[in-house]
Structure formats: structure tokens, C-alpha cells
XYZ file of C-alpha atoms in Angstrom:
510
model
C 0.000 0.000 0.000
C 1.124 3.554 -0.887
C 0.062 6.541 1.115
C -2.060 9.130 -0.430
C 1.113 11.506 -0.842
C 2.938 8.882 -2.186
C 0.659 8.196 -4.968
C 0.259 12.617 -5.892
C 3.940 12.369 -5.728
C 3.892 9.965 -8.649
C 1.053 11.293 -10.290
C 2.603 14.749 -10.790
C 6.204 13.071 -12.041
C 3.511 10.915 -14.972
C 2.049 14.506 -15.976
C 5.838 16.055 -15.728
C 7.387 13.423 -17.674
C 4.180 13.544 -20.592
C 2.966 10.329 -18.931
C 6.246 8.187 -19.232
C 5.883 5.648 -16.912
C 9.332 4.328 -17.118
C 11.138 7.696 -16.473
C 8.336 8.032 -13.203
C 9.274 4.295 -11.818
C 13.215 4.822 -12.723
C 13.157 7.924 -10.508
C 11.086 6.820 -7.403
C 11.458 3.124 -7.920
C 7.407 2.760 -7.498
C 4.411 1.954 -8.623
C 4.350 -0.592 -11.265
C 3.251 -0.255 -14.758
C -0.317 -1.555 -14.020
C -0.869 0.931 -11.446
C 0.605 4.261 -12.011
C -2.340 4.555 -14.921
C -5.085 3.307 -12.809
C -3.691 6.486 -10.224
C -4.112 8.763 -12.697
C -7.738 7.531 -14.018
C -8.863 7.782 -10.573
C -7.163 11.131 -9.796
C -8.884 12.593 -12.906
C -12.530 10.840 -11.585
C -12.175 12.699 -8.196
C -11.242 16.186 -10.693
C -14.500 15.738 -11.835
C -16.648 14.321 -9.405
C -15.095 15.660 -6.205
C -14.756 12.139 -4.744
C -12.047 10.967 -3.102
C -9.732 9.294 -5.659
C -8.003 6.825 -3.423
C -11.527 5.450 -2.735
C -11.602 3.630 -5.847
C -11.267 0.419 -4.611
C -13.912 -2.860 -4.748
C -17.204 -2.498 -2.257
C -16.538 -4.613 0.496
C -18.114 -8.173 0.447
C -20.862 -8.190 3.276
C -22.745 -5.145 3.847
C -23.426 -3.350 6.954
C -27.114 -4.949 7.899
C -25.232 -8.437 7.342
C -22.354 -7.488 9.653
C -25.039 -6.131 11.923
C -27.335 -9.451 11.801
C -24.109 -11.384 12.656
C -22.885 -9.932 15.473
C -26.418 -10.287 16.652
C -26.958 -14.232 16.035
C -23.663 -14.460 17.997
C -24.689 -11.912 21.062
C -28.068 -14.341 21.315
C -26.792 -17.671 20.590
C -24.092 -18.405 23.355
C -21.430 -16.102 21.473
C -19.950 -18.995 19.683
C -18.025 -17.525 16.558
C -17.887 -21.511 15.091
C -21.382 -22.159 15.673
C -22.392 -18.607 14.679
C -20.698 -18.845 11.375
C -21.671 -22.598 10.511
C -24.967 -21.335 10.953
C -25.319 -18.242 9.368
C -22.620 -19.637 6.321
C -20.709 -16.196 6.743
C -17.992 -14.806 7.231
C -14.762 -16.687 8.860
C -14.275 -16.605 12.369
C -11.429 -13.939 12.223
C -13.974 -11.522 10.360
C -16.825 -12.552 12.891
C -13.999 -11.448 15.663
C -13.368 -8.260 14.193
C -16.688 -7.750 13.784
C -18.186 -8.370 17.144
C -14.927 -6.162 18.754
C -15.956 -3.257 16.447
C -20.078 -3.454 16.843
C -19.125 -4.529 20.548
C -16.090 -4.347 21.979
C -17.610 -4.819 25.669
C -19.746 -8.559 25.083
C -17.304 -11.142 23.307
C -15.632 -12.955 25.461
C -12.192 -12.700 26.303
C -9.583 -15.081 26.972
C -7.515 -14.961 30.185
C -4.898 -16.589 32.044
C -2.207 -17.118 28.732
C 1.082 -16.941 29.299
C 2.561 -13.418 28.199
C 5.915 -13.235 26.724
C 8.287 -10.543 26.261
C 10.117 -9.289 23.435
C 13.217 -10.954 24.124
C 11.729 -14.125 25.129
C 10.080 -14.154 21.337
C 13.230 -13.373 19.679
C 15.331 -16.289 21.775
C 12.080 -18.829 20.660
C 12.471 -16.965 16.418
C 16.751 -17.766 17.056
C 16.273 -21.685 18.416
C 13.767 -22.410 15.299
C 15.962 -20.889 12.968
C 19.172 -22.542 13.991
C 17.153 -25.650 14.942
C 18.623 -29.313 14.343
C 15.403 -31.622 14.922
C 11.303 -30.422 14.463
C 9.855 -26.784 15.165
C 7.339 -28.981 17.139
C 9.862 -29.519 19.601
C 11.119 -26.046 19.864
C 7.536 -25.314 20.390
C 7.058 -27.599 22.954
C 10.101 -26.211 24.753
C 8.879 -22.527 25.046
C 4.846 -23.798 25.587
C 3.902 -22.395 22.880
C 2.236 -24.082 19.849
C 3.961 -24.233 16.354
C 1.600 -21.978 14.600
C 2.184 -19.201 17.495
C 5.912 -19.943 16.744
C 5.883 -19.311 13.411
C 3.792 -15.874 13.860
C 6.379 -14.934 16.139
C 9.157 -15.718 13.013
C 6.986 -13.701 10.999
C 6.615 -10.944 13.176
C 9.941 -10.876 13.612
C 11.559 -11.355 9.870
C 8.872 -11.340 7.402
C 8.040 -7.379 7.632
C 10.369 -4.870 6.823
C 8.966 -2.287 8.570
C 8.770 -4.665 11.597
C 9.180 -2.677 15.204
C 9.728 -5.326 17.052
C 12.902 -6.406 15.170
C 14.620 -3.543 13.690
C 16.740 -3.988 10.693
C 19.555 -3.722 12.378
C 19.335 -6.804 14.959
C 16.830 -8.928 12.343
C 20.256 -8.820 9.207
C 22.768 -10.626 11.720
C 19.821 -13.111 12.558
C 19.336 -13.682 8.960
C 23.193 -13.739 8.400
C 23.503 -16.575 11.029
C 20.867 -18.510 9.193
C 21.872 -18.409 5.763
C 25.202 -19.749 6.675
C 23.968 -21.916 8.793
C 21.878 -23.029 5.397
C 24.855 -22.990 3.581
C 27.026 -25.434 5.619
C 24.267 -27.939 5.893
C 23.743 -27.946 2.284
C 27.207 -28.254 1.972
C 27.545 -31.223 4.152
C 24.458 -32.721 2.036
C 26.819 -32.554 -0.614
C 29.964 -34.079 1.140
C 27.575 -36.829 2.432
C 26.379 -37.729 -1.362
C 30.034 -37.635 -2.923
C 31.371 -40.141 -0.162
C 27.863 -42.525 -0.586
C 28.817 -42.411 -4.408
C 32.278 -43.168 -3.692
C 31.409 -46.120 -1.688
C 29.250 -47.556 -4.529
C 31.802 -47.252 -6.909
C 34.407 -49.106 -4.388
C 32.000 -51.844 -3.866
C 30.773 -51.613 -7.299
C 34.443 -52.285 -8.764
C 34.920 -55.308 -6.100
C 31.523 -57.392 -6.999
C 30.509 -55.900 -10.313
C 33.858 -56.084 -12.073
C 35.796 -58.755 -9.886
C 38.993 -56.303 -9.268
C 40.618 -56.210 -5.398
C 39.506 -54.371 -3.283
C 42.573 -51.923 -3.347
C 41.984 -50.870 -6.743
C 41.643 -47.200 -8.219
C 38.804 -46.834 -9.574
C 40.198 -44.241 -12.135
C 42.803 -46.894 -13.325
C 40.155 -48.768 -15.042
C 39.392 -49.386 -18.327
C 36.827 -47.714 -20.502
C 35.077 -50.612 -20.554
C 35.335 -51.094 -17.405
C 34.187 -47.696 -16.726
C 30.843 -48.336 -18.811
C 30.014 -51.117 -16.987
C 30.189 -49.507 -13.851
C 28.403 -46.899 -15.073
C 25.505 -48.302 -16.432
C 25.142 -50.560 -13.067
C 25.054 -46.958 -10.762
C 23.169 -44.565 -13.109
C 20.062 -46.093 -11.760
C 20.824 -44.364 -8.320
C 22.786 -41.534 -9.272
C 23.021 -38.633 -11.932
C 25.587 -39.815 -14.409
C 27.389 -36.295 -14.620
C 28.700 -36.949 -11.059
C 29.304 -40.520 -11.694
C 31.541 -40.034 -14.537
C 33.023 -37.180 -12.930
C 34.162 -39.422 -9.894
C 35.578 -41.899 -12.434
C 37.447 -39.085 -14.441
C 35.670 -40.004 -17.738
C 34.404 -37.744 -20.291
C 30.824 -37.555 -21.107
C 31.722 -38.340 -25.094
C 33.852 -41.185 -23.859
C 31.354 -42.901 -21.828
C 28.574 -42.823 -24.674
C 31.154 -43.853 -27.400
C 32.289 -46.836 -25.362
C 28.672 -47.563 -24.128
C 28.033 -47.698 -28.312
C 30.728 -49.857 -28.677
C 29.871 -52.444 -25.948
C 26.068 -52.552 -27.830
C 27.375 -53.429 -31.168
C 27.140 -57.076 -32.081
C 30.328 -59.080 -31.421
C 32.914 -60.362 -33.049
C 32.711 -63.997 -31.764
C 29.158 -63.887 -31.025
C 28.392 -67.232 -33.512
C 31.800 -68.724 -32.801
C 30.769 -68.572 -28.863
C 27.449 -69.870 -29.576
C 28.913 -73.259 -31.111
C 31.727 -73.331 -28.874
C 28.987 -73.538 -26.422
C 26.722 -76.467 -27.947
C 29.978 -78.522 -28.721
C 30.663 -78.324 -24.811
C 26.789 -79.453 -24.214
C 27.078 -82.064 -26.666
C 30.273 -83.670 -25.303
C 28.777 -84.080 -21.846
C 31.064 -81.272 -21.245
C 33.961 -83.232 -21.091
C 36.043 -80.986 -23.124
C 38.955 -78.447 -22.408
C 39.503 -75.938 -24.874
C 42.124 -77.954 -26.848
C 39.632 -79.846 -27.667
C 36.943 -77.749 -28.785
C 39.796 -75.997 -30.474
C 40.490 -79.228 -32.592
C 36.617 -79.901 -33.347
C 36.546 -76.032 -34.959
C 39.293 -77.342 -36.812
C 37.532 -80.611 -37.953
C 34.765 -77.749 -38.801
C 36.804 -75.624 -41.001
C 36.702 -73.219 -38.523
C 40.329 -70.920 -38.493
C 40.346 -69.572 -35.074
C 43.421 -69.612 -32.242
C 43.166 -71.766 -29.480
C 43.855 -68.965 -27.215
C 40.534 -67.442 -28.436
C 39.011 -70.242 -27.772
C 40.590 -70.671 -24.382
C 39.403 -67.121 -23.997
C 35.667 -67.445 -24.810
C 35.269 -69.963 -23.090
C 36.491 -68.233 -20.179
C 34.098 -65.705 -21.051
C 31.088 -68.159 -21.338
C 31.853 -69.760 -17.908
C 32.702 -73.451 -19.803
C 34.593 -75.037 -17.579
C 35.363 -78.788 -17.132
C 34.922 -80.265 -13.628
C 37.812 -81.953 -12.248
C 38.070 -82.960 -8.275
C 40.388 -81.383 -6.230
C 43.334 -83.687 -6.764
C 44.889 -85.217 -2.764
C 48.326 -84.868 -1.695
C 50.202 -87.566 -3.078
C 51.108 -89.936 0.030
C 51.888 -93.445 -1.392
C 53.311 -95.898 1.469
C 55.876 -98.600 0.696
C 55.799 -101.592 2.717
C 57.398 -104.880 2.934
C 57.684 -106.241 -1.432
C 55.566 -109.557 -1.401
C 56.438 -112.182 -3.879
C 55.270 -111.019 -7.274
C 56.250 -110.213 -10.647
C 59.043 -107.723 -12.112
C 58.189 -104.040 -12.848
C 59.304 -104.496 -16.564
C 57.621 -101.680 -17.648
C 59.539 -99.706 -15.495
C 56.922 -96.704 -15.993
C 57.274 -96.210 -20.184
C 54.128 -96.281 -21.101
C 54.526 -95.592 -24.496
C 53.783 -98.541 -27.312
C 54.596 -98.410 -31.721
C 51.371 -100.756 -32.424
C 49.010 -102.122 -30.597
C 48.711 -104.866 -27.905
C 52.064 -104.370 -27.105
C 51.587 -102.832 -23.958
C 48.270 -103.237 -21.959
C 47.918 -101.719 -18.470
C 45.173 -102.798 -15.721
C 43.774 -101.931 -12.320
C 40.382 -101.735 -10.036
C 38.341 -98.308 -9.747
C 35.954 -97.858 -7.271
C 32.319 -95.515 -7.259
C 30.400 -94.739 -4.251
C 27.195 -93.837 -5.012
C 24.308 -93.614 -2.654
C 22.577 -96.574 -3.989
C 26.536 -98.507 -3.261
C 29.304 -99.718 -4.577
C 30.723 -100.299 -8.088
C 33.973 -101.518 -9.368
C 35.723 -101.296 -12.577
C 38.451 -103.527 -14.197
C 39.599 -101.863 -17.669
C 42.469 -102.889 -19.966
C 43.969 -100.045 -21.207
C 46.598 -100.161 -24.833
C 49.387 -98.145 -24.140
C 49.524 -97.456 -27.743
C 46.471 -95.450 -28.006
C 44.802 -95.990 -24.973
C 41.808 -97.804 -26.423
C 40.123 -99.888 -24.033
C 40.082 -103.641 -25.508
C 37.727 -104.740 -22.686
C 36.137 -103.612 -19.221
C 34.131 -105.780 -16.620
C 31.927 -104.139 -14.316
C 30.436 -105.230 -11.109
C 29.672 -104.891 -7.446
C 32.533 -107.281 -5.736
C 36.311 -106.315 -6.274
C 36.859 -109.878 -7.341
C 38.651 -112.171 -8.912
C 35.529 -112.829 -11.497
C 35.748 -109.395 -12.220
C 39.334 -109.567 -13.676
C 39.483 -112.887 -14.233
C 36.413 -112.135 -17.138
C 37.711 -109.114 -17.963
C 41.101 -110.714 -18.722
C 39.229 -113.286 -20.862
C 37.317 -110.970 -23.004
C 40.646 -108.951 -24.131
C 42.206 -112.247 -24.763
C 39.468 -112.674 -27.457
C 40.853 -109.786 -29.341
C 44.270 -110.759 -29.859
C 45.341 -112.426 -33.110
C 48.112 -115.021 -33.707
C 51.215 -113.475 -32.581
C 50.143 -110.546 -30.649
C 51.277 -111.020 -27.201
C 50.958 -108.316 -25.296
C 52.604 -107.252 -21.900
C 50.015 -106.713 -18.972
C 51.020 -104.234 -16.174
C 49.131 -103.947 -13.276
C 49.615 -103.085 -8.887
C 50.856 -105.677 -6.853
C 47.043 -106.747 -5.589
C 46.121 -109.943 -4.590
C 43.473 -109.961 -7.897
C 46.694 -110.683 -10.107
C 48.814 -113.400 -7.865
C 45.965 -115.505 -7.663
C 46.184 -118.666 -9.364
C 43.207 -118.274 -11.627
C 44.924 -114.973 -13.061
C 48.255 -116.210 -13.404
C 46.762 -119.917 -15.259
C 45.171 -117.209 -17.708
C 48.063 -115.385 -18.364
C 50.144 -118.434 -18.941
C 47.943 -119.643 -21.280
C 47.655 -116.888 -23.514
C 51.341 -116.302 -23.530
C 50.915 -113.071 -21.983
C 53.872 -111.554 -19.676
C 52.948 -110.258 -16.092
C 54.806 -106.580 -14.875
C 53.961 -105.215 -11.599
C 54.284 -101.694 -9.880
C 56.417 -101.834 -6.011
C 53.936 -102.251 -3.385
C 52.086 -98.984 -2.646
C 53.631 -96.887 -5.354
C 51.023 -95.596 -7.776
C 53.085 -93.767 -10.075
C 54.608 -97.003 -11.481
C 51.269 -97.683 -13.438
C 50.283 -93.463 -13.556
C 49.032 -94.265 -17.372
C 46.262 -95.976 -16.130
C 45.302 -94.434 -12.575
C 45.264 -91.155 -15.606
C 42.691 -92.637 -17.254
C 40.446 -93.394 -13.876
C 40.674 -89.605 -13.557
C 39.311 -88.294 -16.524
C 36.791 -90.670 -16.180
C 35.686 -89.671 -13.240
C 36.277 -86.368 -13.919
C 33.962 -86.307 -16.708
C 31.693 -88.604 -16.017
C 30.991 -89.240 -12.326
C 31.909 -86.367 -10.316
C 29.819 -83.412 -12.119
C 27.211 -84.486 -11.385
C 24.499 -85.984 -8.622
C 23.908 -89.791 -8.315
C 20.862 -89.423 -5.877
C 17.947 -92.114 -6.858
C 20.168 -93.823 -9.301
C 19.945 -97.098 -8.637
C 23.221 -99.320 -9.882
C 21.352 -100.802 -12.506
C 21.478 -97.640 -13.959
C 24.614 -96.309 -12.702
C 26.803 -99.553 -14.375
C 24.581 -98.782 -18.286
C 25.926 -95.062 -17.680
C 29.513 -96.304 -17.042
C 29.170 -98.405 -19.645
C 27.843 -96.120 -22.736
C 30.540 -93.684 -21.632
C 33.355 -96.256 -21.814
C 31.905 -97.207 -25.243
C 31.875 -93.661 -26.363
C 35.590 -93.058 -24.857
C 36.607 -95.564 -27.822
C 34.807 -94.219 -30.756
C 34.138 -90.470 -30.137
C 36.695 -89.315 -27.275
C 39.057 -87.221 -29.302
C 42.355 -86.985 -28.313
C 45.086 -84.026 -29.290
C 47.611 -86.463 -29.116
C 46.335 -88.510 -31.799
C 45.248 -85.707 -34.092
C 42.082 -84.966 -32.433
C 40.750 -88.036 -33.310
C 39.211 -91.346 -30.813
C 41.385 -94.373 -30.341
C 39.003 -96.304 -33.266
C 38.905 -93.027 -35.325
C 43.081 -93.578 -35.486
C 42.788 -97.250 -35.987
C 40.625 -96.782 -38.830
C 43.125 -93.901 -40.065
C 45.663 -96.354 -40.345
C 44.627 -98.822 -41.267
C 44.434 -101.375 -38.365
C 40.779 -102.216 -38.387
C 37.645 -102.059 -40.703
């Protein structure tokens, strides 16, 4: 509001100025555009009426019989302002109040026995809510006053300019104090969301990306980077993420493009893949390397080695035991001929034997292979659920069968009581076959063959879980897999080829 001087004041700089109302506001700083020519209508209505120009404004809302009838109802009805003003629908009950202490002053009702407080005692309440650290409520509750009366106080106190109960002069330090009070706590919001973004990234680089815990997280990679990105952009703005990683906006999104595109390898992963699946997953990356070969498929095996590193292919093998062989008193027995060369220029030169056990939760089973030292093609197995001697003894009969006229090979086997008994050593003599033997407890001497009993377990029995598979079943597995170890088994020693694959490659059989 501008006093009635004020507005003649600018009134007389419009007419002086030939009604500029930019040169009138540029010197006096006041009114607005809007208003300076509503002044000067209304001072040119009271010219010619005689009415007081600065009585323009709108007719007030209730009229003087309504204001009257109100203060009545209220006088006669228990001088209730809520009742009196749900009843009669007008006006509010600060209006009502205003009303009845103008029409009269000497019938409301006053209110008695509140607390009074001083100046000073309102400015100490207006400092502890502006430098507060928990809810106005409480510093409410603390002075017994409510929060709204609080507030009023603040307002009283800071929100007028013209305010005499604060002057300007104590209200600016008061307002100093607060805005840097403002100022350091949004500061320390800041502090607190760099660190939580710095712990993200730290923990973000240890399970996202697999690096130590120790590592810089601005030493990374691009690629890196973009992957770490991506995973924390979800939570926060990516401006201050790539800022804490020292990465360029351009960079990020180039990269980011990159890692989108299709790949390189993405078919030659996807068969890598199925010929792990279809080998039982079996296979190291030599040989998948050698089947891409087979395939036409130019491609280094560190590549390979590489996506399948990538692809999580890896072949199960059991934590191999710390070698611990004992060596007790030699028992009568045959020579160690072999004397550990297990290597053979045809085959059923050199044959190699021994017992395997599997414990399964349905029981026991036991395997007695031959193994040819010259490819290691198995010429016969026998499997059953008693380490005896009919287990070698018939195993021993069936590889017999395959030998031809001349071909007598030289078994090698431990120093177990399955090969000094007399039914074993009557079968060897017969067949013209020459007995070798590994020292007592030393399974090195026949390592060709305790090999083999590794991958096969390896890559058969121990990846995976034998529960409810009765030994029925468990022996026609064994089997099948010992029957495709012959004919599909490649092996990078023999040109990626199976022991029968060679054969047939040179020649030996049909």
C-alpha cells in the first residue's frame, strides 16, 4: 500500500514526464506499470466528481445490515463464533472477531490466564527455530507455545520490513547466522552424497567387475568404466558418476556404443557352447579348439581358451589329494618291466590294468579296464559290485578274445592280490601273456592308467548328482561312456581323433 502523498507524488512526475511511466518508476522506484495509470484515471474521476480518488477500490463483500445481523446471532446464541458462522454460512471466524470487537467491543468474550511473553523471550524462541537441528514442534514444545504461534512470532519478527519489534539492524545478523547456517548444511548434504557415491563405486568395482579391493577406480578401463556406469546410473546422476571416475561424457557414450554393437565372436561362442553341451562337457579348450578345426573353422586356441572363459565353460575336475603313497614290505610277485614307459609303436604291445571304485548312494561299483598303451583304447572292461577275482578274471578273458596269432601283449598292473591268484596267473600263462607289476604302494609305477580313472571320473561321475540312481542304472551309464571313450573321445595327441577313429586312419581295423 502507498500513502495518499505517495501516490500525488507519482502522479505529478507521470504529468511532468508527458505520462512516461518508465522515467516516473526509474526515478522513485514505485508503482508498477499496471498501477501508475489506474492512479491517474482515478485522480482525474475525483477532478471531476469531487470524490475521493483513493476510494476507488472494490465495495466490500458483506454489507453493513449483514455485519449487523451477525454480530447479533452471535450476542443471542451463546457467542460462539464456530457455531455462529456454521450457521449463518458467513464470514470466517477472524472476520466474525473483528466484527463483534468493532459493533461490541464490551460482550465477546475474552480469553484470560495465557502466558505473556516478552520481546526478548520471542526473539530467543524466532533464534532456536531458525538454527534448529530436529522439528519446530519440539522447539515449540520447549517454550509452551504451539507451532503456529511460533511461526507468527518468526513472521513478526523477519517477514516485515517495517517490523518494530525487530529492527533492521538486529533482524540482518539473525538472517546472516541462518543463511550460513543453510549454507554449511547444504554443503555437508553434498559431502555426504560424494562419499555414498564413492562407496558404490568401491563396492561396485569389487563385486561388479571382480577387481581387489585396493583398486583405483580411475585406473580402469573404458570398458570397465561403462560397466560400472551403467550398473550406478540407476541411483545416481551420471554427470557426477563419470566425474568421480574421471571419464568424459563423449567417452562414456562412445564406449557404451561400442559395448552394444554385435560381437565379433558372437556365432563362434554360440557353437563353442553347444559342442561343450554335446560332449557331456567333457572338453577343455584344446579340444573344442580341434573340433573347430575338424569344422573348417580358423580360429586360435587362445581365443578359444578365452571365450570360453568368457562363457563360464569349464570342465569339472576334483580337487586332486596330496600324493602320500606308502611302501611296505615287497611280497612275492612279478618284475616291474615296464619300469613306468608307457609308451607302445602298435598295438597290444603294452596293456595296463587296475580296479576303480564308485560310491554312489545306492553302493558300490567296481571297474576292471584294460587299457593299450599305444592309443589308450580300451580292448575290454568288466563291471560289477565285488572287487573280485571274477571281475578280472572275465575281464582278462574278453581282451584275450581280441588278440590275433602273434600278438602277445605285456600286462602291467599293482601288486594286488586280484593278479597273484592262481586263476589270473593260469590265464596269463595260457595266452602267452607276460605279467609286470608296480612296487607295493607306489602308484606312479602304473600313472598311465590311474590317468585314465581320472578323466573318467572327472567327466563322467563327479559333475554331477547320483541321488535315486539305482546301480542298474549307474553300471549302463559307465558303460555307454566307456563305449563312447573308444569311438568319439578325441584326443590331441592322436590328431584330435578317438582311439578307433586312429585305428581306422591307419589302417588297423575295418
Amino acid at each position: 500500500m502507498y500513502s495518499r502523498n505517495e501516490r500525488m507524488k507519482a502522479i505529478e512526475l507521470y504529468i511532468k514526464y508527458d505520462k512516461t511511466i518508465a522515467a516516473v518508476i526509474r526515478e522513485l522506484g514505485y508503482p508498477n506499470r499496471g498501477s501508475l495509470p489506474r492512479w491517474y484515471k482515478a485522480y482525474l474521476k475525483e477532478q471531476e466528481t469531487g470524490a475521493l480518488w483513493d476510494k476507488y477500490s472494490r465495495h466490500p463483500r458483506f454489507s453493513e445490515e449483514q455485519k449487523l445481523a451477525a454480530v447479533t446471532h452471535f450476542l443471542e446464541h451463546g457467542r460462539n463464533l464456530s457455531r455462529t458462522v456454521r450457521l449463518m454460512g458467513y464470514p470466517s471466524k477472524e472476520t466474525l472477531r473483528k466484527w463483534c470487537d468493532e459493533l461490541a467491543p464490551e460482550c465477546r468474550k475474552k480469553r484470560v490466564g495465557g502466558l505473556q511473553y516478552t520481546e526478548e523471550q520471542k526473539k530467543e524462541a524466532v533464534i532456536a527455530l531458525c538454527t534448529r537441528n530436529g522439528s519446530a514442534k519440539a522447539i515449540a514444545r520447549e517454550y509452551g507455545v504451539s507451532r503456529e504461534a511460533l511461526y507468527n512470532w518468526k513472521k513478526g519478527l523477519l517477514g516485515k520490513e517495517d517490523s518494530t519489534e525487530m529492527p533492521k539492524a538486529e533482524a540482518q545478523p539473525l538472517n546472516n547466522e541462518k543463511d550460513a547456517l543453510l549454507s554449511e548444511i547444504a554443503s555437508l548434504k553434498r559431502q555426504i552424497k560424494g562419499l555414498k557415491l564413492e562407496k558404490a563405486i568401491l563396492e561396485g568395482t569389487a563385486e561388479i567387475l571382480k577387481k581387489d579391493p585396493g583398486v583405483v577406480p580411475t585406473n580402469l578401463t573404458n570398458k570397465e568404466k561403462v560397466i560400472l556406469a551403467d550398473a550406478l546410473i540407476d541411483e545416481y546422476p551420471l554427470t557426477e558418476v563419470l566425474t568421480h571416475l574421471q571419464m568424459a561424457r563423449s567417452t562414456y557414450f562412445y564406449h557404451r556404443k561400442i559395448v552394444s554393437m554385435p560381437g565379433k565372436y558372437d556365432e563362434l561362442r554360440r557353437r563353442i557352447v553347444e559342442l561343450f553341451d554335446e560332449n557331456g562337457r567333457r572338453y577343455g579348450y584344446r579340444r573344442i579348439h580341434a573340433l573347430l578345426v575338424r569344422e573348417k573353422t580358423r580360429i586360435s586356441e587362445k581365443v578359444v581358451r578365452r571365450l570360453m572363459g568368457e562363457s563360464g565353460l569349464e570342465v569339472f575336475q576334483r580337487k586332486r589329494r596330496k600324493y602320500c603313497s606308502y611302501q611296505g614290505e615287497d611280497n612275492p610277485g612279478a618284475d616291474n618291466i615296464i619300469e613306468r614307459n608307457f609308451n607302445a609303436d602298435a598295438p597290444n604291445l603294452k596293456w595296463l590294468t587296475d580296479i576303480t571304485e564308485f560310491s554312489i548312494p545306492a553302493g558300490k561299483i567296481y571297474l576292471s579296464p584294460i587299457v593299450d598303451c599305444f592309443d589308450g583304447l580300451l580292448p575290454s572292461w568288466s563291471i560289477g559290485t565285488n572287487p573280485d577275482a571274477a571281475l578280472v578274471n572275465s575281464m582278462l578273458d574278453r581282451a584275450t578274445e581280441t588278440l590275433i596269432e602273434g600278438e602277445y601283449p605285456l600286462v602291467h598292473s599293482d601288486r594286488g592280490s586280484h593278479y597273484r591268484w592262481p586263476g589270473w596267473i593260469s590265464r596269463m600263462h595260457n595266452a602267452g601273456l607276460q605279467r609286470s607289476m608296480s612296487k607295493k604302494g607306489c602308484s606312479p609305477d602304473n600313472a598311465a592308467c590311474e590317468g585314465f580313472f581320472g578323466r573318467l571320473k572327472n567327466e563322467m561321475f563327479y559333475n554331477r548328482s547320483w541321488v535315486g540312481v539305482d546301480i542298474e542304472e549307474f553300471i549302463d551309464v559307465l558303460d555307454k561312456y566307456l563305449v563312447w571313450y573308444n569311438e568319439k573321445r578325441i584326443k590331441i595327441s592322436l590328431g584330435a581323433m578317438s582311439p578307433v577313429e586312429y585305428r581306422r586312419s591307419l589302417g588297423l581295423t575295418a
